[in-house]
Every structure is written in structure tokens, then in C-alpha cells.
Coordinates of C-alpha atoms in Angstrom, one line a residue:
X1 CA -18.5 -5.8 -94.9
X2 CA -21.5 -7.9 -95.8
X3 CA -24.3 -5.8 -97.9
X4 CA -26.8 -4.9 -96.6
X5 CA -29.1 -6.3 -100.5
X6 CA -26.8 -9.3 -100.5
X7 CA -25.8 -12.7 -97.8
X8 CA -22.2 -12.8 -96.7
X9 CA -20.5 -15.0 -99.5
X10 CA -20.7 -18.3 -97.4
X11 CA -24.1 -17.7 -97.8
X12 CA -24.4 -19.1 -101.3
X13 CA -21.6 -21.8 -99.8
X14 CA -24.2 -24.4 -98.7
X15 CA -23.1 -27.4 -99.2
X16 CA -25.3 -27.6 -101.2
X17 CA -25.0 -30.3 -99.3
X18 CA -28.0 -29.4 -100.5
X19 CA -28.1 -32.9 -100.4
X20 CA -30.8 -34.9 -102.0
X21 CA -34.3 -33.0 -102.0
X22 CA -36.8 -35.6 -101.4
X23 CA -34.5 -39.4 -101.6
X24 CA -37.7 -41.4 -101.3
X25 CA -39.0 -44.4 -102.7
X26 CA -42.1 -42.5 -103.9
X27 CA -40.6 -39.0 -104.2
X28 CA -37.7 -37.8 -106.3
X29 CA -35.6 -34.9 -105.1
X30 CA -37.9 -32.3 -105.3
X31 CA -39.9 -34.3 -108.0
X32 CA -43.0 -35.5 -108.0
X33 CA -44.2 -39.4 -107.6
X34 CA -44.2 -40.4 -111.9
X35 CA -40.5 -39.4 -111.9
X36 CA -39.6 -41.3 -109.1
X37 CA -36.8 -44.0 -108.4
X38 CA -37.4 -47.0 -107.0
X39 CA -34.2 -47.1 -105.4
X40 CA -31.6 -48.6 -104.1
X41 CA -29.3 -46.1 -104.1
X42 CA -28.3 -41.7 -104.8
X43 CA -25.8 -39.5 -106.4
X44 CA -24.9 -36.7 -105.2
X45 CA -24.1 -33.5 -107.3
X46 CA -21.7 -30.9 -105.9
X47 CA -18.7 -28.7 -106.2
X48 CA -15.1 -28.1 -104.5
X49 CA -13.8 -25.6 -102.7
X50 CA -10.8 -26.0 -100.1
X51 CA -9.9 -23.7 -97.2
X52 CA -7.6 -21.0 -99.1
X53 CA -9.7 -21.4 -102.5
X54 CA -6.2 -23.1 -103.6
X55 CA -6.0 -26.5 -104.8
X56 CA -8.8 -29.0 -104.7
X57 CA -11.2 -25.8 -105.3
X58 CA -13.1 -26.6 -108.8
X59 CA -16.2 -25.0 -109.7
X60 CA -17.4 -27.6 -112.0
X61 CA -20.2 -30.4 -111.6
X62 CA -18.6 -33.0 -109.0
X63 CA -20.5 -36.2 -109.0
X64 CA -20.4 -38.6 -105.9
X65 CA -22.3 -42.1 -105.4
X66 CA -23.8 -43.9 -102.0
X67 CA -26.2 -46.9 -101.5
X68 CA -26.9 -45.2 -98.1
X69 CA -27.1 -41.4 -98.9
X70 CA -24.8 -41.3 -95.7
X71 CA -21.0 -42.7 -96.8
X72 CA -20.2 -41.1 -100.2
X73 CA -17.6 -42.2 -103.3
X74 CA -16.6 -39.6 -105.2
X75 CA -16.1 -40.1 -108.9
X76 CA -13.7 -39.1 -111.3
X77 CA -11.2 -38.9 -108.8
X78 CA -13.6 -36.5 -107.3
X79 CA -12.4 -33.8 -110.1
X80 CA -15.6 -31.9 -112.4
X81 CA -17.3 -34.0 -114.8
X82 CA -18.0 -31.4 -116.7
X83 CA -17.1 -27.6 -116.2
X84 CA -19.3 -24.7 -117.9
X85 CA -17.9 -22.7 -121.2
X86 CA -20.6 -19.7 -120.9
X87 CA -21.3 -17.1 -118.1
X88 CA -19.0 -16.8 -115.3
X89 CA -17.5 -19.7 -116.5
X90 CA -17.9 -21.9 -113.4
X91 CA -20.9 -22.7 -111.6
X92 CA -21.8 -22.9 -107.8
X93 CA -25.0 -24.4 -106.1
X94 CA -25.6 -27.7 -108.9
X95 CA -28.9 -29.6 -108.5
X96 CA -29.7 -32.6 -110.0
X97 CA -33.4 -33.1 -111.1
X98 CA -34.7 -36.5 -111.9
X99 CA -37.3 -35.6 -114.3
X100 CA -40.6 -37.2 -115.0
X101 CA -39.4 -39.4 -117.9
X102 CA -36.7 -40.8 -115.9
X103 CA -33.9 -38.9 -117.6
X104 CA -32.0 -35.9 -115.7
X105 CA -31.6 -32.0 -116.1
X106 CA -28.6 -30.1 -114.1
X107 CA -29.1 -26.9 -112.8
X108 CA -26.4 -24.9 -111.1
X109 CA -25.1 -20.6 -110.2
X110 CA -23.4 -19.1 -112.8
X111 CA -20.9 -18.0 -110.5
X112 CA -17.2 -18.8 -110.6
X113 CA -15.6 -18.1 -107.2
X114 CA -16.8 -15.8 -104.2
X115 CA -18.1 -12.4 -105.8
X116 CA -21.1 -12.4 -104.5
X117 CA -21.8 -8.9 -105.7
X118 CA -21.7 -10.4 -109.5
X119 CA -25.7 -10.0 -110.9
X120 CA -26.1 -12.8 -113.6
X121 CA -30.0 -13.6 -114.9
X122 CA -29.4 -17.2 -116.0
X123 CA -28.4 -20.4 -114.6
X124 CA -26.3 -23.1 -116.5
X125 CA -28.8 -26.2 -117.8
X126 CA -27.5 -29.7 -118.8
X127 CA -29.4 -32.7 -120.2
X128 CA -28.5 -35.9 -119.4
X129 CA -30.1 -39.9 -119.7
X130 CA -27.9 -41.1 -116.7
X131 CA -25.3 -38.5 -115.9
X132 CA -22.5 -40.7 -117.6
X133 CA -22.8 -38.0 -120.0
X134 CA -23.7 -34.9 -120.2
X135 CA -25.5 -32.7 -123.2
X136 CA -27.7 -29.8 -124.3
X137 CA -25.1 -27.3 -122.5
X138 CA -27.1 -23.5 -122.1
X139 CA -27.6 -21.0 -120.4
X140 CA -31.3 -20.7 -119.2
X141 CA -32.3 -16.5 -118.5
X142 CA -34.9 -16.5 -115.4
X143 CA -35.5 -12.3 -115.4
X144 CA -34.2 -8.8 -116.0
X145 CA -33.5 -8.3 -112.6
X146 CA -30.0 -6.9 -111.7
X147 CA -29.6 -9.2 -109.3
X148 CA -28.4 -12.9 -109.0
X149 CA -30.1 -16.4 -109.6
X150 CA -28.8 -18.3 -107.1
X151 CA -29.1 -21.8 -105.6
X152 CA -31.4 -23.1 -108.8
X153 CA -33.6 -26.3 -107.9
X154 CA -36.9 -27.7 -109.5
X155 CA -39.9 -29.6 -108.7
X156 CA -42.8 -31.3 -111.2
X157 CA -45.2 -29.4 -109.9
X158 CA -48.6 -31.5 -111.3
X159 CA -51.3 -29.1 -110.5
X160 CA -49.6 -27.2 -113.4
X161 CA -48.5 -29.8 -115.7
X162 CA -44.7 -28.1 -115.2
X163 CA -41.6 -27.9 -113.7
X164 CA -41.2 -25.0 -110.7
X165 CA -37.5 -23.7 -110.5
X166 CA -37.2 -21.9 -107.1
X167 CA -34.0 -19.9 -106.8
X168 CA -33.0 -16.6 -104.6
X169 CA -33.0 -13.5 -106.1
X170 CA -33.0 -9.8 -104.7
X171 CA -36.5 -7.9 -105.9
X172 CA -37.9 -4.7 -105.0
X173 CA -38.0 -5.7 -101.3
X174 CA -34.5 -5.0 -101.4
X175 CA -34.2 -8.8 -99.9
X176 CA -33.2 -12.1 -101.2
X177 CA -36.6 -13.9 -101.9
X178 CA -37.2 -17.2 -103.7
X179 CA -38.5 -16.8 -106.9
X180 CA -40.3 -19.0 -109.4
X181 CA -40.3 -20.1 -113.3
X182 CA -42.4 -22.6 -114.7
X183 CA -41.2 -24.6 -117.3
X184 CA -41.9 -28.0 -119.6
X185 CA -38.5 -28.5 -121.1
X186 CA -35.9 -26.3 -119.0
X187 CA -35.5 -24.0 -122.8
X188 CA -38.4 -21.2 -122.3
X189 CA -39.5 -20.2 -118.9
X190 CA -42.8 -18.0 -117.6
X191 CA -42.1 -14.9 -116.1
X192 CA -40.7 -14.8 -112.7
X193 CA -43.0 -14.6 -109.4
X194 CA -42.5 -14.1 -106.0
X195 CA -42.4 -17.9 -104.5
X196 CA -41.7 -17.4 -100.8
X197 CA -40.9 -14.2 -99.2
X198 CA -41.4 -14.3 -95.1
X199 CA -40.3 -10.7 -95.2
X200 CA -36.4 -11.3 -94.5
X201 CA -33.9 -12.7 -96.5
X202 CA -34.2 -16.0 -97.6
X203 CA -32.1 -18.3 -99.4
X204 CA -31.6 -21.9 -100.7
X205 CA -35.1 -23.8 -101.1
X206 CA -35.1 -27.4 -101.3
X207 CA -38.5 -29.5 -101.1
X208 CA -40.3 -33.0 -100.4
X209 CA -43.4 -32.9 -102.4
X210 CA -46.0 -34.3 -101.2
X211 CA -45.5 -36.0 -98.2
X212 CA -49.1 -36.9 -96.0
X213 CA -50.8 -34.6 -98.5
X214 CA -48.5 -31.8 -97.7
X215 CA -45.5 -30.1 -98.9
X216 CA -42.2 -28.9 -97.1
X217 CA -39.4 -27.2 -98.1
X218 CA -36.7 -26.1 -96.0
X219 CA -34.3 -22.5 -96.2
X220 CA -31.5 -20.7 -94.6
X221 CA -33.2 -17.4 -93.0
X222 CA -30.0 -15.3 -93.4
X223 CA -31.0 -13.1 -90.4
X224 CA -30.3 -15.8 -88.0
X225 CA -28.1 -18.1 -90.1
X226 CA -30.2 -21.4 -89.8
X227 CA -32.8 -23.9 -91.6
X228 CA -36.3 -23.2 -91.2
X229 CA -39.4 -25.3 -92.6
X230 CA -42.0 -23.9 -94.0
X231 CA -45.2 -26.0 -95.8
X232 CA -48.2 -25.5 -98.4
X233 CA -50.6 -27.9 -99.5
X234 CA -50.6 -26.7 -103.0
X235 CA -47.2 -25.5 -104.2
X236 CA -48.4 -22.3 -105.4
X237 CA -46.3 -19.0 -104.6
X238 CA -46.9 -17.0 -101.4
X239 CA -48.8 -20.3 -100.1
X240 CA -45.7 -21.3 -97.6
X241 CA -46.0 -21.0 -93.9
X242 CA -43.1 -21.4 -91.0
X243 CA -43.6 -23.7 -88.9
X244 CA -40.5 -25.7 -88.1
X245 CA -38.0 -25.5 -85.0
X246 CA -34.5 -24.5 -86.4
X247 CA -31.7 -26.3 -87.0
X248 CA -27.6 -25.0 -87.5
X249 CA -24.7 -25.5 -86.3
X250 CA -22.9 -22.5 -86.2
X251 CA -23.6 -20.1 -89.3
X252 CA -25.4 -23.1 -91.8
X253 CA -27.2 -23.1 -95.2
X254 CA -27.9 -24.8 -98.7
X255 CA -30.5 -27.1 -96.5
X256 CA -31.2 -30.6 -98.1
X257 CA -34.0 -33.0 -97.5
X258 CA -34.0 -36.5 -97.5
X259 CA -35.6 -39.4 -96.7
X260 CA -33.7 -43.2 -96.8
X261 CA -35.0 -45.7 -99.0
X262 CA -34.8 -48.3 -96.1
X263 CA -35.9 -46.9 -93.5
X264 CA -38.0 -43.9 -94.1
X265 CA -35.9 -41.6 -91.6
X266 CA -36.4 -38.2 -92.9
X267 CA -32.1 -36.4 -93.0
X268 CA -31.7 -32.6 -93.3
X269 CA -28.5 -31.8 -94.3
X270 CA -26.4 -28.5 -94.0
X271 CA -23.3 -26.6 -94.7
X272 CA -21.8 -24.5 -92.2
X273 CA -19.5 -21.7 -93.2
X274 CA -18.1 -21.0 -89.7
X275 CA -16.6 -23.7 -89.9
X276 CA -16.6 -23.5 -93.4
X277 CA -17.1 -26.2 -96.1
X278 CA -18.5 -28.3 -93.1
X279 CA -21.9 -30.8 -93.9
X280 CA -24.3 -32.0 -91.0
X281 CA -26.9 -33.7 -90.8
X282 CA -30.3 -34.7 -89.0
X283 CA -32.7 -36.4 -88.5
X284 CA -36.7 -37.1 -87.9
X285 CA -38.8 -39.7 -88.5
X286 CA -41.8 -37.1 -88.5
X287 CA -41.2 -34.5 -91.6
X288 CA -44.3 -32.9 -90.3
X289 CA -43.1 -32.2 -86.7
X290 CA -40.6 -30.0 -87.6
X291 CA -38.2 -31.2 -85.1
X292 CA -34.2 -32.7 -85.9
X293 CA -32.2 -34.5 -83.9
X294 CA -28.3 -34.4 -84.8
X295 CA -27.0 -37.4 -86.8
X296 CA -23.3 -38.7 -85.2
X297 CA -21.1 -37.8 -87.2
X298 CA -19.8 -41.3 -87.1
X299 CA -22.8 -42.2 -89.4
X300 CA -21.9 -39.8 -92.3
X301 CA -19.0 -38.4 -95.1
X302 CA -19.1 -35.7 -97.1
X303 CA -17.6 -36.1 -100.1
X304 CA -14.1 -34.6 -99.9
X305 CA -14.0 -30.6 -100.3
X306 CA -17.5 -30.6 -101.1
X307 CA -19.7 -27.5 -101.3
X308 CA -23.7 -26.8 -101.5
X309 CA -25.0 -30.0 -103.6
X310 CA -28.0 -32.1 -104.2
X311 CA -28.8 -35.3 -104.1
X312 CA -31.2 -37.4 -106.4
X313 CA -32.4 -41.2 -106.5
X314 CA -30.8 -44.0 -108.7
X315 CA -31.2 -47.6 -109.2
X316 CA -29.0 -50.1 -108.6
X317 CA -27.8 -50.1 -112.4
X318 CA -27.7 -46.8 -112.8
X319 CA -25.3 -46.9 -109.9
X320 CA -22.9 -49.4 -111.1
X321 CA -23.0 -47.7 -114.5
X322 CA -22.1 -44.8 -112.8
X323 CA -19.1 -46.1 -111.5
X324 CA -18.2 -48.1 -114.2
X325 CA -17.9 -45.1 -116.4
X326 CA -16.1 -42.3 -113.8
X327 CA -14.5 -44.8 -111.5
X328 CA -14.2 -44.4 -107.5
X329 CA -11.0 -43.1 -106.6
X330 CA -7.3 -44.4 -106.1
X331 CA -7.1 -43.2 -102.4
X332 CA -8.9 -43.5 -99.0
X333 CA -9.0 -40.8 -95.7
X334 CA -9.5 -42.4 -92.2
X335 CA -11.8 -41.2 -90.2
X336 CA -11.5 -41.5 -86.3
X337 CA -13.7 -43.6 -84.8
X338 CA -13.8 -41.3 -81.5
X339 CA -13.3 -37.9 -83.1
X340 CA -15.2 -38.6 -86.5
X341 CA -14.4 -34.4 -87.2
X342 CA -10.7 -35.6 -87.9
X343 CA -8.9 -37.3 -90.6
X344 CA -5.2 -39.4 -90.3
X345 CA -2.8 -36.9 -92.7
X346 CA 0.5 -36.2 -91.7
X347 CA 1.6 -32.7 -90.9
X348 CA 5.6 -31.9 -90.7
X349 CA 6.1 -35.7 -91.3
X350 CA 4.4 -36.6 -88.4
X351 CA 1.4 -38.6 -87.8
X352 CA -1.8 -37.4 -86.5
X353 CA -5.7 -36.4 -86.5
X354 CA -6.6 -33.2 -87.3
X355 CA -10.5 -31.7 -87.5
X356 CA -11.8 -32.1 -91.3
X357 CA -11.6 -29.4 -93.6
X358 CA -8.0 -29.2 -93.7
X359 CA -4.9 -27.3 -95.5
X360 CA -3.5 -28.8 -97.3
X361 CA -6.5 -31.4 -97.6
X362 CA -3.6 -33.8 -100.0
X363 CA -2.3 -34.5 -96.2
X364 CA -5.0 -36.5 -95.6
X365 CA -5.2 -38.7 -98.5
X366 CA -3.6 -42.3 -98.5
X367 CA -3.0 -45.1 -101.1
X368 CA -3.6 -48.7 -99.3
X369 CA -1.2 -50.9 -101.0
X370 CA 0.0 -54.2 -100.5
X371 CA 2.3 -54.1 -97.2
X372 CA 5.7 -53.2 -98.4
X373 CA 6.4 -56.6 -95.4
X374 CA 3.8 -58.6 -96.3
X375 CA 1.2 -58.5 -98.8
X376 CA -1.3 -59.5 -97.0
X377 CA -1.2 -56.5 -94.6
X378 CA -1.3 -52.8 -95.9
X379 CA 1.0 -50.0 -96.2
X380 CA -0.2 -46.2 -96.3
X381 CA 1.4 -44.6 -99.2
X382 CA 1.2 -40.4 -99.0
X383 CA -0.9 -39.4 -102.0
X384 CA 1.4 -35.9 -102.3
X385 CA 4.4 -37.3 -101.1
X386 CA 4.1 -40.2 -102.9
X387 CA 7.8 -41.3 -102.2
X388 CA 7.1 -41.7 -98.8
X389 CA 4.7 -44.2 -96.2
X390 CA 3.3 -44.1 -92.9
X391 CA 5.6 -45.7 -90.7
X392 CA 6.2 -46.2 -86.6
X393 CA 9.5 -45.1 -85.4
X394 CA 10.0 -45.0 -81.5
X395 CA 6.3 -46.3 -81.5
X396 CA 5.1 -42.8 -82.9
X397 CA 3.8 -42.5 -86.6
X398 CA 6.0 -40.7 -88.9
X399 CA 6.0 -40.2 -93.1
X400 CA 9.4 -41.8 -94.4
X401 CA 11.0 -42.9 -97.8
X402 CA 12.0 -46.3 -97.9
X403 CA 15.7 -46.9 -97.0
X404 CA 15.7 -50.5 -98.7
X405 CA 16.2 -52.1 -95.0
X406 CA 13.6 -54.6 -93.9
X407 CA 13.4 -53.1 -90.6
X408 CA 11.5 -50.3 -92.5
X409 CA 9.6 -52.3 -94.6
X410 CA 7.9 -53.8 -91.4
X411 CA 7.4 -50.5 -89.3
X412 CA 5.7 -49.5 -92.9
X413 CA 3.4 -52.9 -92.6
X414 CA 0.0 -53.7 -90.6
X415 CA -2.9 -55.5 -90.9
X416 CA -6.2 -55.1 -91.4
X417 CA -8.6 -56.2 -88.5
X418 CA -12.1 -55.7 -87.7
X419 CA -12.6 -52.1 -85.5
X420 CA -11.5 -52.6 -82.0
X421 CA -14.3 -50.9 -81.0
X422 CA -17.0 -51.2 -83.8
X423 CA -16.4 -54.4 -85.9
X424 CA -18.1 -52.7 -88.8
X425 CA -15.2 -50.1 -88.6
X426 CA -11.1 -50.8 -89.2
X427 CA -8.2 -51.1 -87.1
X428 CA -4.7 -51.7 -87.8
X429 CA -2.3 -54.0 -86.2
X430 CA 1.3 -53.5 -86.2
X431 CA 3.3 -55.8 -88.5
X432 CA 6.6 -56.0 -86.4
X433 CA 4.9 -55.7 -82.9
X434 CA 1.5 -57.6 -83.2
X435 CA 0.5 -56.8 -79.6
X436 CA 0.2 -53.3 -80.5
X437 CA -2.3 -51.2 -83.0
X438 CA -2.5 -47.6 -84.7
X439 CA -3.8 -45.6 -82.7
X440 CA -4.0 -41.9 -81.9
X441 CA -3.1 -39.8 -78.8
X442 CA -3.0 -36.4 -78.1
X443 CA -4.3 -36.6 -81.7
X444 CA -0.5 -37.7 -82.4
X445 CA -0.5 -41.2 -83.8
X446 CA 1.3 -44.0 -82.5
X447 CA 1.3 -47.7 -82.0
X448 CA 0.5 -49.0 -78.6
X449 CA -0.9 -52.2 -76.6
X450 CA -4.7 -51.5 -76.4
X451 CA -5.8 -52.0 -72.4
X452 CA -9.4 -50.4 -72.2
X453 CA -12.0 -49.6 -74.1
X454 CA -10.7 -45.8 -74.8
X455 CA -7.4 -47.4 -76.5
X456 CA -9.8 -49.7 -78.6
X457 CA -11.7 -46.5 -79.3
X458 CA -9.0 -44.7 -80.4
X459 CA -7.6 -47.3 -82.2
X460 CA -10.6 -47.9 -84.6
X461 CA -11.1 -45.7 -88.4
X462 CA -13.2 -45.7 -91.0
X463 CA -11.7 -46.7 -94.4
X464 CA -13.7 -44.0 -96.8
X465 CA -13.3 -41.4 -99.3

């Protein structure tokens, strides 16, 4: 049973997805205009959790890269780039913080895990010049509370010449309210005040700063499970009013805002926890009319098995840099074009699509190598059955080990075309029987001639991460 003082634990689950606070060409996330990139591209800051809290669950800093902020690659084979030694030992909720000198500051739960009943007063704190590595590890105390600190993010608050960090804490009200500490240099801290308390519990700020002379920042209103806006036009605490429709889909929280660098549409992004572990994503092209539209999911990835993140602004070197240094990783997932919830990953052997998150997520993971036929085509190596490869056998998909027979070897092989039904997308036509293509049906896959434009449909994937 959920306290009555406390969220259910997929409460402090957002995705943190908290994806980038303000992604703007004159806003950083969260951060004001002087601390600004100009561009082109983000990184996203996150952690991993699968669906039985087995393997692929890491509560460490996860680091993922987009030009877009829509399509993400994961770094470091999507494992932590760094994992904290103090506290809980693990961290939830990481936010990344471009800072007004251009350098960054990582903030993040000190919270390992899902007890949700464990009070901690600090938050883990890492310096870093462009998150290829990471130093100044501590421990940050916000209060005396004995309560949590949860969901940490900042802003450069100018008015005050400091940094705000806005995180949820239970006070005397006996509900979660965001609280603030002003800080220069993320080592002392003011006392604690009351930021924003509506007079339920509240969770999860994130904020664009000055946007038209005003400011937003958006938060899950536990009571009803969704992402509400509220706005000030001076940052101060207890200046925020509600005014925004809300948004969820199912129970949804860590919101994030922002905006794209090339077109100026405003995305809010959430993570659901019924279904769990599940980002979506809107979209406005008016912050200020508190309105969202749903983003096809077609448009977007979530990094794999990621959990309540942020998202800040590089430039286009600091992006190579970045994966120069952690690398992008050595397998793909295909995503359907016509069910963009499900990923190809083989279940019992057999070929199929199956909704995203899955168990065990490894199913889903494929090494494209060099067509075991014909080089120029591709074969799908299993990532955790590495001995075996996607073939068609009676037409229907199926995960084999080679038997040395060249039959195998093309029934293993196809080739890469432009989508069948999106040329910006992938489809993949069968080595040995060129008038047919991979394709799924009854979410089984198979390979079949393509007639109409539902076989092109559902022979068409996304090559990602």
C-alpha cells in the first residue's frame, strides 16, 4: 500500500525522461540565456531499470546522444558512465545542468533501487567540462528534513545571481512539495524554502526560463497522476500558478520540456509507470497555451531501458567528442513501422513484434553483420544468443545456428532497401526469394510477397538503438 506522506514508487520512476528542460537555441535546460548552446544537437542523462529490476537495471549515470532530441544513441554500450561510491550507492532521477560558463554539473536521487520509504538529505553532484569525464564526486546536503530529495534539477536564476535547485521533499504539510536551494558553485547551499506547493502532492519540476517574458515549469500532480504547467514571471518561490491542460498517458511523471533547435516546436516528455518504464511525448508550438498534442510514436526512441532523465544542449563538437570517447553501441532494435510500441526480438526461437518494454529486453537486440550469403546484404545475429541468426524457414522467421549448408546461409541473408512504406525508414528483402520481404503478421514475422499498402506497412522498420 502506497503511503499516505509518500508517491507510489513509480512515482520517482519518471523517465526522467525528464528529458531536456528547456533544448533551445537561446535557453539551456532549465538555464538561463549566458549558459546557452548554440546547438546542433543534446544528450540525454538517464538511468536503467528493466521490467523485473533484473538485468539491464543500473542505477548509475546513463548517457545517450541525438541531433534531433527525438532518435537517441546510447553510449557506452548504454551501461553507467559513472556510478556513485557514497549514500545509497546508486542514484535515480540524474539532470544535467549546462551551467553558465559552459561547463556541466550532474545532479541525481541518492537512491539505489525502489525504497521509496528511504529519507536521505543530499543529492549526488558531479563536475564535468564535457561529460567525457566526470569529477568533483560529493554528496551535496539540501535540509534536516527526514524526508527525501528527490528528482534534483537547477536553473541560473539571474535576478539572484545563483543557481535554484528545485527537488520534492515531504515538509510539515505532510505532502511532497518542491523545494528550493540557492547556490553559486553546487558546494554550500541556502537554507531550503518552499518553491511550489499547490496544496497536493507534487513531484518532478522541470522548467523553460524565460520564454515571452515568462517562465514555465511543468510537474506530475500525484493525486491525478499527470503533468500540469504552472508559470511565474519572476522565479521566486510561491510565485507559480496552474494554468495548463494535462497531459498522461496512463499513470505519467518525471515531465521534461523541450524545445527543437530547428524548429522551435515546444516537446513535453513523460514516463508512464502503468505501463512502466514507457517515454511519451508532445507537442506545442505555443508553450504559453498550455495545450499538447501527442507526438507518433513513429517520430521518437527512448533510449533502451531508460528511466526519469534530462536532457541538455551540445554543439556539434561536443557531440562527436562525445561519441568518440563512449562509443555508440554494437547492436540495433527494429522498430515497426505500423506498431512503433514493438520491437523484432525473438521469443521461444521464433520471430516476432512484441510492445516495448520487454523481458528479457536482450531478445530484442540484433548485431547487423555482413550477410552470412552475401556481403552486401545483412544477417541478424542474436545479441544473447549469439550463436544463432534470424532466419525464414517455411517462410516464417525463426532464430537458428548455422548448419554450414548454403541453403541456411541464404534464409539467414537480405538486403537492405529503402522502407516500403516510408523511404526514410528500412525494409528487408529476402536473399533466396527476392519477390518477398520481412515482414510481420499476427505480430509473427515472416517473409511474404508485399500486395498493398498494409504488407508495405508492415514490412517497413526503423534501424535504431
Amino acid at each position: 500500500m502506497t503511503s499516505p506522506r509518500r508517491p507510489s514508487r513509480r512515482h520517482v520512476l519518471g523517465m526522467a525522461a525528464t528529458l531536456p528542460l528547456a533544448l533551445t537555441t537561446d535557453l539551456a535546460l532549465g538555464a538561463g540565456a549566458a549558459g546557452a548552446a548554440t546547438g546542433p544537437a543534446y544528450v540525454m542523462g538517464y538511468f536503467t531499470e528493466s521490467t523485473n529490476l533484473g538485468a539491464g537495471t543500473a542505477y548509475g549515470l546513463h548517457l545517450a546522444v541525438s541531433l534531433d532530441g527525438l532518435e537517441w544513441t546510447p553510449l557506452n554500450q548504454n551501461n553507467p558512465v559513472v556510478t556513485p561510491t557514497q549514500g545509497a550507492g546508486g542514484l535515480r532521477d540524474p539532470f544535467i545542468l549546462r551551467k553558465q560558463d559552459g561547463t556541466f554539473a550532474v545532479l541525481a536521487t541518492d537512491l539505489k533501487g525502489t525504497d521509496w520509504n528511504r529519507n536521505s538529505q543530499y543529492i549526488h553532484v558531479w563536475d564535468s567540462a564535457d561529460l567525457r569525464s566526470l569529477t568533483g564526486y560529493r554528496l551535496l546536503k539540501l535540509h534536516d528534513m527526514a524526508t527525501h530529495s528527490w528528482a534534483p534539477e537547477a536553473f541560473w536564476d539571474a535576478s539572484r545571481g545563483q543557481y535554484g535547485i528545485v527537488y520534492s521533499s515531504v515538509n510539515s504539510s505532510g505532502h511532497n512539495v518542491l523545494m528550493v536551494n540557492y547556490t553559486t558553485d553546487f558546494r554550500t547551499v541556502s537554507a531550503p524554502q518552499v518553491f511550489f506547493d499547490p496544496g497536493y502532492d507534487v513531484i518532478d519540476g522541470s522548467f523553460a526560463l524565460g520564454v515571452g517574458g515568462t517562465h514555465y515549469m511543468y510537474f506530475k500532480d500525484s493525486s491525478k497522476q499527470t503533468l500540469v504547467g504552472a508559470r511565474s514571471a519572476t522565479l521566486a518561490p510561491g510565485s507559480w500558478q496552474v494554468f495548463s491542460t494535462p497531459v498522461a498517458h496512463g499513470g505519467t511523471e518525471a515531465p521534461i520540456l523541450v524545445r527543437s533547435h530547428s524548429t522551435g516546436t515546444w516537446y513535453l516528455w513523460g514516463d508512464t509507470y502503468t505501463p512502466n518504464g514507457v517515454f511519451y511525448a508532445w507537442q506545442t508550438t505555443d508553450l504559453a497555451s498550455g495545450t499538447w498534442t501527442p507526438v507518433d510514436q513513429r517520430r521518437y526512441t527512448q533510449p533502451l531501458n531508460s528511466k526519469h532523465g534530462s536532457i541538455a544542449p551540445l554543439t556539434g563538437t561536443q557531440y562527436d567528442n562525445l561519441l568518440a570517447h563512449w562509443g555508440a553501441p554494437a547492436w540495433n532494435r527494429l522498430k515497426s513501422y505500423n506498431h512503433p510500441d514493438r520491437y523484432v526480438r525473438h521469443a521461444g526461437f521464433a520471430g516476432r513484434i512484441d510492445p516495448y518494454p520487454l523481458d528479457p529486453y536482450t531478445d530484442s537486440q540484433w548485431k547487423l553483420v555482413p550477410g552470412l550469403a552475401d556481403a552486401s546484404g545483412v544477417s541478424f545475429q542474436s545479441v544473447n544468443y549469439p550463436d544463432r541468426y534470424l532466419r525464414h524457414y517455411g517462410y516464417a522467421l525463426r532464430l537458428d545456428a548455422p548448419d554450414g549448408t548454403s541453403a541456411f546461409a541464404q534464409d539467414a541473408t537480405f538486403h537492405k532497401v529503402p522502407g516500403l512504406a516510408d523511404s526514410s525508414w528500412t525494409s528487408f528483402r529476402s536473399h533466396n526469394y527476392p519477390d518477398r520481404y520481412l515482414r510481420h503478421s499476427g505480430y509473427a514475422l515472416r517473409i511474404d510477397p508485399v500486395a498493398n499498402a498494409t504488407d508495405r506497412a508492415d514490412a517497413t522498420f526503423r534501424i535504431g538503438y
